[in-house]
Short mmCIF file of C-alpha atoms and ligand atoms in Angstrom, two decimals:
data_model
loop_
_atom_site.label_atom_id
_atom_site.label_comp_id
_atom_site.label_asym_id
_atom_site.label_seq_id
_atom_site.Cartn_x
_atom_site.Cartn_y
_atom_site.Cartn_z
CA UNK A 1 40.25 -11.21 16.30
CA UNK A 2 36.80 -10.76 16.67
CA UNK A 3 33.93 -11.76 13.97
CA UNK A 4 31.35 -9.46 12.59
CA UNK A 5 28.71 -9.77 12.38
CA UNK A 6 27.77 -9.70 8.47
CA UNK A 7 25.66 -6.43 7.17
CA UNK A 8 22.10 -6.56 7.67
CA UNK A 9 20.36 -6.53 4.45
CA UNK A 10 19.02 -3.41 2.59
CA UNK A 11 14.75 -4.54 2.47
CA UNK A 12 15.41 -5.98 6.96
CA UNK A 13 17.06 -2.53 7.39
CA UNK A 14 13.98 -0.70 5.57
CA UNK A 15 11.79 -2.98 7.39
CA UNK A 16 13.83 -1.95 11.12
CA UNK A 17 13.76 1.23 10.38
CA UNK A 18 9.70 2.01 10.01
CA UNK A 19 8.20 -0.67 11.61
CA UNK A 20 7.89 1.92 14.22
CA UNK A 21 5.44 3.84 11.90
CA UNK A 22 4.62 0.79 10.43
CA UNK A 23 2.49 0.41 13.97
CA UNK A 24 1.50 3.95 14.94
CA UNK A 25 -0.41 3.37 11.19
CA UNK A 26 -1.27 -0.23 12.18
CA UNK A 27 -2.64 0.62 15.86
CA UNK A 28 -6.04 1.74 16.55
CA UNK A 29 -6.79 2.15 20.09
CA UNK A 30 -9.77 1.53 20.92
CA UNK A 31 -11.04 4.78 22.02
CA UNK A 32 -10.27 6.44 18.19
CA UNK A 33 -10.78 3.32 16.51
CA UNK A 34 -10.14 4.49 12.73
CA UNK A 35 -11.37 2.33 9.69
CA UNK A 36 -8.66 -0.80 10.60
CA UNK A 37 -9.93 -1.11 13.42
CA UNK A 38 -13.63 -0.88 12.27
CA UNK A 39 -12.96 -3.58 9.32
CA UNK A 40 -11.35 -6.15 11.41
CA UNK A 41 -13.28 -5.37 14.12
CA UNK A 42 -16.17 -6.39 11.79
CA UNK A 43 -18.29 -2.93 12.53
CA UNK A 44 -17.50 -0.71 9.64
CA UNK A 45 -19.74 0.47 7.61
CA UNK A 46 -20.33 -0.31 4.14
CA UNK A 47 -20.86 3.22 2.99
CA UNK A 48 -16.89 3.83 5.27
CA UNK A 49 -15.31 1.03 3.76
CA UNK A 50 -16.60 2.39 0.35
CA UNK A 51 -15.41 5.93 0.72
CA UNK A 52 -11.72 4.33 2.03
CA UNK A 53 -11.90 1.91 -0.98
CA UNK A 54 -12.26 4.80 -3.03
CA UNK A 55 -9.57 7.30 -1.66
CA UNK A 56 -6.79 4.48 -2.23
CA UNK A 57 -8.03 3.66 -5.86
CA UNK A 58 -6.65 7.31 -6.09
CA UNK A 59 -2.54 6.04 -4.61
CA UNK A 60 -2.29 3.65 -7.18
CA UNK A 61 -3.74 4.87 -10.38
CA UNK A 62 -0.60 7.26 -9.84
CA UNK A 63 1.47 4.49 -8.32
CA UNK A 64 0.63 1.96 -10.82
CA UNK A 65 1.64 4.93 -14.03
CA UNK A 66 4.20 5.26 -12.48
CA UNK A 67 5.64 1.77 -12.28
CA UNK A 68 4.68 0.73 -15.22
CA UNK A 69 6.97 3.93 -16.77
CA UNK A 70 9.67 2.21 -14.95
CA UNK A 71 9.62 -1.23 -17.35
CA UNK A 72 12.48 -0.38 -19.53
CA UNK A 73 14.56 1.27 -17.49
CA UNK A 74 17.27 -1.24 -17.35
CA UNK A 75 17.80 -1.05 -13.49
CA UNK A 76 14.97 -0.38 -12.38
CA UNK A 77 12.28 -2.74 -14.70
CA UNK A 78 13.61 -5.48 -12.88
CA UNK A 79 10.23 -3.76 -10.92
CA UNK A 80 7.15 -3.16 -12.93
CA UNK A 81 5.50 -6.71 -11.91
CA UNK A 82 3.32 -7.92 -15.04
CA UNK A 83 -0.13 -8.52 -13.61
CA UNK A 84 0.98 -6.68 -10.78
CA UNK A 85 -1.63 -3.30 -11.28
CA UNK A 86 -4.55 -3.30 -8.59
CA UNK A 87 -6.34 -0.93 -11.33
CA UNK A 88 -8.68 -4.11 -13.25
CA UNK A 89 -9.91 -4.73 -9.44
CA UNK A 90 -10.52 -1.68 -7.69
CA UNK A 91 -12.22 -1.01 -11.51
CA UNK A 92 -14.74 -3.85 -10.89
CA UNK A 93 -14.62 -2.84 -6.74
CA UNK A 94 -15.68 0.19 -7.67
CA UNK A 95 -18.19 -0.48 -10.21
CA UNK A 96 -19.91 -1.82 -6.92
CA UNK A 97 -20.15 -0.28 -4.23
CA UNK A 98 -20.07 3.90 -6.12
CA UNK A 99 -22.25 3.16 -8.89
CA UNK A 100 -20.33 2.73 -12.99
CA UNK A 101 -20.08 5.92 -12.70
CA UNK A 102 -17.60 5.54 -10.24
CA UNK A 103 -15.02 8.18 -12.83
CA UNK A 104 -16.89 10.85 -12.08
CA UNK A 105 -18.70 10.13 -8.78
CA UNK A 106 -15.14 10.24 -5.83
CA UNK A 107 -12.59 12.59 -5.43
CA UNK A 108 -9.65 12.67 -3.33
CA UNK A 109 -9.59 13.86 0.10
CA UNK A 110 -5.97 16.33 0.55
CA UNK A 111 -4.74 13.75 2.23
CA UNK A 112 -4.71 11.55 -0.51
CA UNK A 113 -4.50 15.06 -3.76
CA UNK A 114 -0.94 14.83 -0.89
CA UNK A 115 -0.58 11.97 -1.60
CA UNK A 116 -0.54 11.36 -5.14
CA UNK A 117 0.96 14.93 -5.92
CA UNK A 118 4.51 13.02 -4.43
CA UNK A 119 3.47 9.64 -5.65
CA UNK A 120 3.97 11.74 -9.43
CA UNK A 121 6.24 13.90 -8.17
CA UNK A 122 8.50 10.75 -7.38
CA UNK A 123 7.13 9.36 -10.69
CA UNK A 124 8.82 11.56 -12.55
CA UNK A 125 11.94 12.38 -11.32
CA UNK A 126 13.39 9.27 -8.92
CA UNK A 127 12.26 5.87 -9.37
CA UNK A 128 14.03 4.79 -6.24
CA UNK A 129 11.76 6.85 -4.75
CA UNK A 130 9.28 5.67 -6.71
CA UNK A 131 10.00 0.85 -4.98
CA UNK A 132 9.76 3.13 -1.51
CA UNK A 133 6.27 4.16 -2.58
CA UNK A 134 5.82 0.40 -4.27
CA UNK A 135 7.12 -1.52 -1.76
CA UNK A 136 5.10 0.13 1.97
CA UNK A 137 2.21 0.33 -0.37
CA UNK A 138 1.62 -3.99 -1.84
CA UNK A 139 3.85 -5.44 0.89
CA UNK A 140 1.30 -3.47 3.13
CA UNK A 141 -1.25 -5.35 0.79
CA UNK A 142 -0.13 -8.68 0.80
CA UNK A 143 0.42 -8.74 4.59
CA UNK A 144 -2.11 -6.70 6.49
CA UNK A 145 -4.31 -6.17 3.61
CA UNK A 146 -4.95 -10.32 3.78
CA UNK A 147 -6.56 -9.88 6.86
CA UNK A 148 -8.79 -6.53 5.81
CA UNK A 149 -9.63 -9.21 2.71
CA UNK A 150 -11.00 -11.23 4.85
CA UNK A 151 -12.59 -9.13 7.57
CA UNK A 152 -14.04 -7.78 4.07
CA UNK A 153 -15.51 -11.15 2.96
CA UNK A 154 -16.60 -11.94 6.23
CA UNK A 155 -17.89 -8.98 6.64
CA UNK A 156 -20.20 -7.31 3.48
CA UNK A 157 -19.78 -11.63 1.88
CA UNK A 158 -17.89 -10.11 -1.34
CA UNK A 159 -16.16 -14.56 -1.29
CA UNK A 160 -12.96 -12.72 -3.18
CA UNK A 161 -15.25 -10.56 -5.89
CA UNK A 162 -16.61 -7.29 -6.74
CA UNK A 163 -15.75 -5.28 -3.82
CA UNK A 164 -12.86 -6.69 -2.72
CA UNK A 165 -10.61 -7.49 -5.74
CA UNK A 166 -7.90 -4.96 -5.07
CA UNK A 167 -6.62 -6.60 -2.51
CA UNK A 168 -7.09 -10.90 -5.25
CA UNK A 169 -3.35 -11.15 -6.32
CA UNK A 170 -4.69 -14.27 -9.02
CA UNK A 171 -1.11 -14.92 -10.40
CA UNK A 172 1.39 -13.89 -8.66
CA UNK A 173 1.35 -17.44 -6.41
CA UNK A 174 2.34 -17.55 -2.20
CA UNK A 175 2.29 -14.58 -1.27
CA UNK A 176 4.90 -15.06 1.47
CA UNK A 177 6.96 -16.14 -1.22
CA UNK A 178 6.38 -13.46 -3.63
CA UNK A 179 7.25 -10.91 -1.00
CA UNK A 180 11.05 -12.51 -0.12
CA UNK A 181 11.88 -11.98 -3.63
CA UNK A 182 10.39 -8.83 -4.04
CA UNK A 183 12.84 -8.39 -0.72
CA UNK A 184 15.73 -10.02 -3.26
CA UNK A 185 14.81 -7.08 -5.42
CA UNK A 186 15.34 -4.30 -2.95
CA UNK A 187 18.49 -6.26 -1.58
CA UNK A 188 20.50 -6.37 -4.65
CA UNK A 189 19.01 -2.95 -5.63
CA UNK A 190 22.50 -1.18 -6.99
CA UNK A 191 21.78 1.84 -4.95
CA UNK A 192 24.89 2.90 -2.30
CA UNK A 193 25.02 4.32 1.38
CA UNK A 194 22.93 7.59 0.61
CA UNK A 195 20.50 7.18 -1.09
CA UNK A 196 19.64 4.06 0.74
CA UNK A 197 18.40 5.33 3.31
CA UNK A 198 16.95 8.28 1.02
CA UNK A 199 14.79 4.99 0.78
CA UNK A 200 14.24 4.58 4.12
CA UNK A 201 12.79 8.12 4.46
CA UNK A 202 10.66 7.62 1.63
CA UNK A 203 9.39 5.09 2.82
CA UNK A 204 9.07 6.59 6.29
CA UNK A 205 7.43 9.80 4.52
CA UNK A 206 4.83 6.75 2.46
CA UNK A 207 3.21 5.78 6.42
CA UNK A 208 2.67 9.49 7.07
CA UNK A 209 0.95 9.80 4.11
CA UNK A 210 -1.19 6.23 4.56
CA UNK A 211 -1.87 7.40 8.48
CA UNK A 212 -3.12 11.11 7.19
CA UNK A 213 -5.17 9.58 4.29
CA UNK A 214 -6.66 7.30 7.27
CA UNK A 215 -6.95 9.75 9.35
CA UNK A 216 -8.75 12.16 7.63
CA UNK A 217 -11.57 9.83 6.51
CA UNK A 218 -11.57 8.95 10.82
CA UNK A 219 -12.83 12.01 10.94
CA UNK A 220 -16.90 11.53 8.57
CA UNK A 221 -16.90 7.62 9.97
CA UNK A 222 -20.04 6.25 10.41
CA UNK A 223 -19.71 4.90 14.28
CA UNK A 224 -21.46 1.90 13.24
CA UNK A 225 -22.39 -0.51 10.37
C1 HEM B 301 -4.03 -2.60 10.93
C2 HEM B 301 -3.47 -2.86 10.15
C3 HEM B 301 -2.74 -3.17 9.90
C4 HEM B 301 -2.12 -4.96 10.55
C5 HEM B 301 -3.00 -5.64 10.82
C6 HEM B 301 -0.86 -5.51 9.01
C7 HEM B 301 -0.01 -5.80 9.76
C8 HEM B 301 1.03 -5.98 8.91
C9 HEM B 301 1.92 -7.68 9.64
C10 HEM B 301 1.41 -8.85 9.69
C11 HEM B 301 2.73 -7.11 8.27
C12 HEM B 301 3.78 -8.85 8.50
C13 HEM B 301 3.82 -9.82 7.19
C14 HEM B 301 5.20 -10.78 6.86
O1 HEM B 301 6.20 -10.39 7.85
O2 HEM B 301 5.72 -11.10 6.15
C15 HEM B 301 2.66 -5.88 8.08
C16 HEM B 301 4.33 -5.66 7.18
C17 HEM B 301 3.95 -4.69 6.10
N1 HEM B 301 3.72 -4.15 6.08
FE1 HEM B 301 1.42 -3.87 7.63
N2 HEM B 301 -0.54 -4.32 8.95
C18 HEM B 301 -0.87 -2.60 9.19
C19 HEM B 301 -1.55 -1.87 7.96
C20 HEM B 301 -1.05 -1.28 7.33
C21 HEM B 301 -0.59 0.02 6.97
C22 HEM B 301 -1.24 1.19 6.85
C23 HEM B 301 0.60 0.30 5.59
C24 HEM B 301 0.97 0.87 4.97
C25 HEM B 301 0.42 1.55 3.90
C26 HEM B 301 1.13 -1.19 5.98
C27 HEM B 301 2.99 -1.99 5.23
C28 HEM B 301 3.10 -3.03 5.94
C29 HEM B 301 4.44 -3.29 4.98
C30 HEM B 301 5.02 -2.54 3.88
C31 HEM B 301 4.51 -4.45 4.93
C32 HEM B 301 6.12 -5.33 5.24
C33 HEM B 301 7.55 -4.73 5.85
C34 HEM B 301 8.36 -5.75 4.98
O3 HEM B 301 8.22 -6.69 5.69
O4 HEM B 301 9.39 -6.19 4.92
N3 HEM B 301 0.50 -2.44 7.03
N4 HEM B 301 2.04 -5.83 8.10
#
């Protein structure tokens, strides 16, 4: 008699299938250091931090409004967690980083616009695909993003106030536990094998969109603080 290994959770499969992409986006080589590496090294110019923050705002404007629209969905409404939206944080941050008129002062890069278009399209037509984007950004912000928060606090003196509010998740409790709860939501979502594969593909696409935005930002980045 052979004992079969228990099937792997969906969330674990997502992570395994996307980790190589994660490393591709997360790893800056010293020779080609981008925004993330420069911030973690304490050498990112504040103007570049502001430019990156503004690009992330456009993505969250699309993501959070589409997720909010899911709230009444009998199946996927569980993913529309109250208080999760990053938009109030962006307003506080960009007021400081760009100015009170930040909304008219910032524009999306072409790569950001493509990302936003994709988030909006799945938001309208395919809620499971929207969850793929929510997963990629939110679990990222609660993981590596917390290292960016600490680095930005150290470098610019934000002390968890405006400038870095986007990364501060008040009211969600311990983030490691929260992420575990989110992974359970993924595991319990009523998707068959084909739909799960589509969701995994959308997570891979989400990493590519993030990589493209970071590459475009790096092209105009200053080389010193
Ligand atoms: C230097 C940059 C980055 C570092 C150092 C970093 C670091 C990490 C670490 C340590 C984890 C594991 C956390 C855990 O097991 O709970 C993680 C998870 C994650 N990161 Fe990143 N990350 C970076 C960039 C990114 C980017 C740019 C994205 C995508 C936009 C991203 C998306 C994710 C996601 C979705 C997870 C959760 C994976 C899972 O457990 O299901 N990360 N990151």
